[in-house]
Amino acid sequence: MDLVSAGSADNVLTATVNLITGRPELCSWDWIVECEPMPDDATIQHLSKLAEAWGPPPSDEAVTVFVTHDRLLYLWARVLDFQFVRRKHLIEQDIEAARRLVERRRTARATKMNGK
C-alpha cells in the first residue's frame, strides 16, 4: 500500500476503508505500507476510525510493516498494536527489508504450524 499517493490522512482513511470493506479478507493479510512522506495531518481519530472499520482479527498474528525513515513512527506503530488484535506493527527503512521481514515471519509461522 502506498500512503504517499493518497495525500491527506482523510484520503488515506477513505481509500483504506473502501479497500477493506470491498475485500474483508485483506484484514488478515500481512501489509507493507510505504509512507514517505507521511501525511502530516493524521490524528488518533483517523487511527480509531480505521480500527473500527477493520475486520475480525486474523487467526494467526499478521503484521503491518511501515517503510519509513521517520525515527518516531515506531511510537505510532506501538499504539496501533493495541488497537488491532493479533496484528503487529513494525518499521523498516526500505521495501526489500520489509519484504524480508514479512517472509521471515511467514516462514516462522508455517514452521510452527507444521510442528517443526
XYZ file of C-alpha atoms in Angstrom:
116
model
C 0.000 0.000 0.000
C 1.229 3.481 -0.810
C 0.187 6.219 1.611
C 2.040 8.907 -0.318
C -0.200 8.837 -3.390
C -3.377 9.218 -1.348
C -2.240 12.571 0.027
C -4.156 13.654 3.113
C -4.969 11.451 6.078
C -8.670 11.732 5.201
C -7.949 10.363 1.724
C -5.783 7.564 3.143
C -8.537 6.608 5.589
C -11.242 6.660 2.905
C -9.152 4.606 0.467
C -8.194 2.035 3.104
C -11.734 1.655 4.467
C -13.079 1.257 0.918
C -10.422 -1.362 0.210
C -11.098 -3.481 3.306
C -14.864 -3.087 3.004
C -14.719 -4.419 -0.530
C -12.230 -7.163 0.337
C -12.509 -8.013 4.045
C -10.059 -10.911 3.705
C -7.310 -8.298 3.349
C -7.622 -7.590 7.078
C -5.891 -10.896 7.818
C -3.071 -10.359 5.296
C 0.402 -9.050 6.058
C 0.738 -5.474 4.780
C 3.709 -3.404 3.658
C 2.894 0.303 3.725
C 5.097 2.892 2.040
C 4.707 6.113 3.971
C 7.273 8.687 2.977
C 6.488 11.412 3.214
C 3.887 10.587 5.832
C 0.672 12.639 5.713
C 1.218 15.259 8.393
C -2.471 15.658 9.206
C -3.030 12.149 10.619
C -4.620 12.071 14.060
C -5.597 9.482 16.609
C -9.166 9.881 15.320
C -8.074 8.622 11.894
C -6.498 5.571 13.519
C -9.573 4.952 15.661
C -11.862 5.078 12.614
C -9.606 2.643 10.776
C -9.550 0.282 13.778
C -13.370 0.398 13.958
C -13.671 -0.441 10.262
C -11.074 -3.215 10.376
C -12.438 -6.741 10.107
C -12.218 -9.522 12.663
C -8.762 -10.433 13.977
C -6.805 -12.935 11.899
C -6.479 -16.467 13.271
C -2.686 -16.061 13.273
C -0.832 -12.856 14.064
C -0.404 -10.672 10.982
C 1.980 -7.765 10.503
C 1.910 -4.315 9.020
C 5.366 -3.067 8.101
C 5.691 0.677 7.609
C 8.508 1.684 5.258
C 9.900 4.978 6.509
C 12.953 6.846 7.731
C 10.845 8.644 10.336
C 12.604 7.924 13.621
C 9.453 8.423 15.678
C 6.926 6.394 13.689
C 7.669 3.382 15.887
C 5.686 5.202 18.603
C 2.573 5.258 16.389
C 3.249 1.641 15.460
C 3.233 0.657 19.117
C -0.103 2.444 19.665
C -1.548 0.570 16.696
C -0.526 -2.764 18.250
C -3.117 -2.085 20.950
C -5.872 -1.099 18.505
C -5.631 -4.108 16.191
C -5.959 -7.567 17.759
C -3.338 -10.093 16.580
C -1.600 -7.536 14.344
C 1.942 -6.338 14.981
C 3.101 -3.011 13.505
C 6.778 -2.800 12.596
C 9.146 -0.361 10.901
C 11.698 -0.917 8.131
C 13.665 1.611 6.113
C 13.181 0.107 2.661
C 10.806 -2.143 0.744
C 13.252 -5.032 0.371
C 13.900 -5.133 4.124
C 10.126 -5.081 4.704
C 9.644 -7.982 2.284
C 12.374 -9.999 4.010
C 10.785 -9.321 7.393
C 7.355 -10.460 6.216
C 8.846 -13.566 4.598
C 10.783 -14.488 7.773
C 7.619 -14.167 9.841
C 5.618 -16.253 7.338
C 8.288 -18.949 7.341
C 8.367 -18.997 11.153
C 4.547 -19.161 11.256
C 4.482 -22.070 8.751
C 7.200 -23.911 10.650
C 5.289 -23.502 13.901
C 2.050 -24.711 12.270
C 3.831 -27.782 10.920
C 5.169 -28.616 14.382
C 8.819 -28.267 13.450
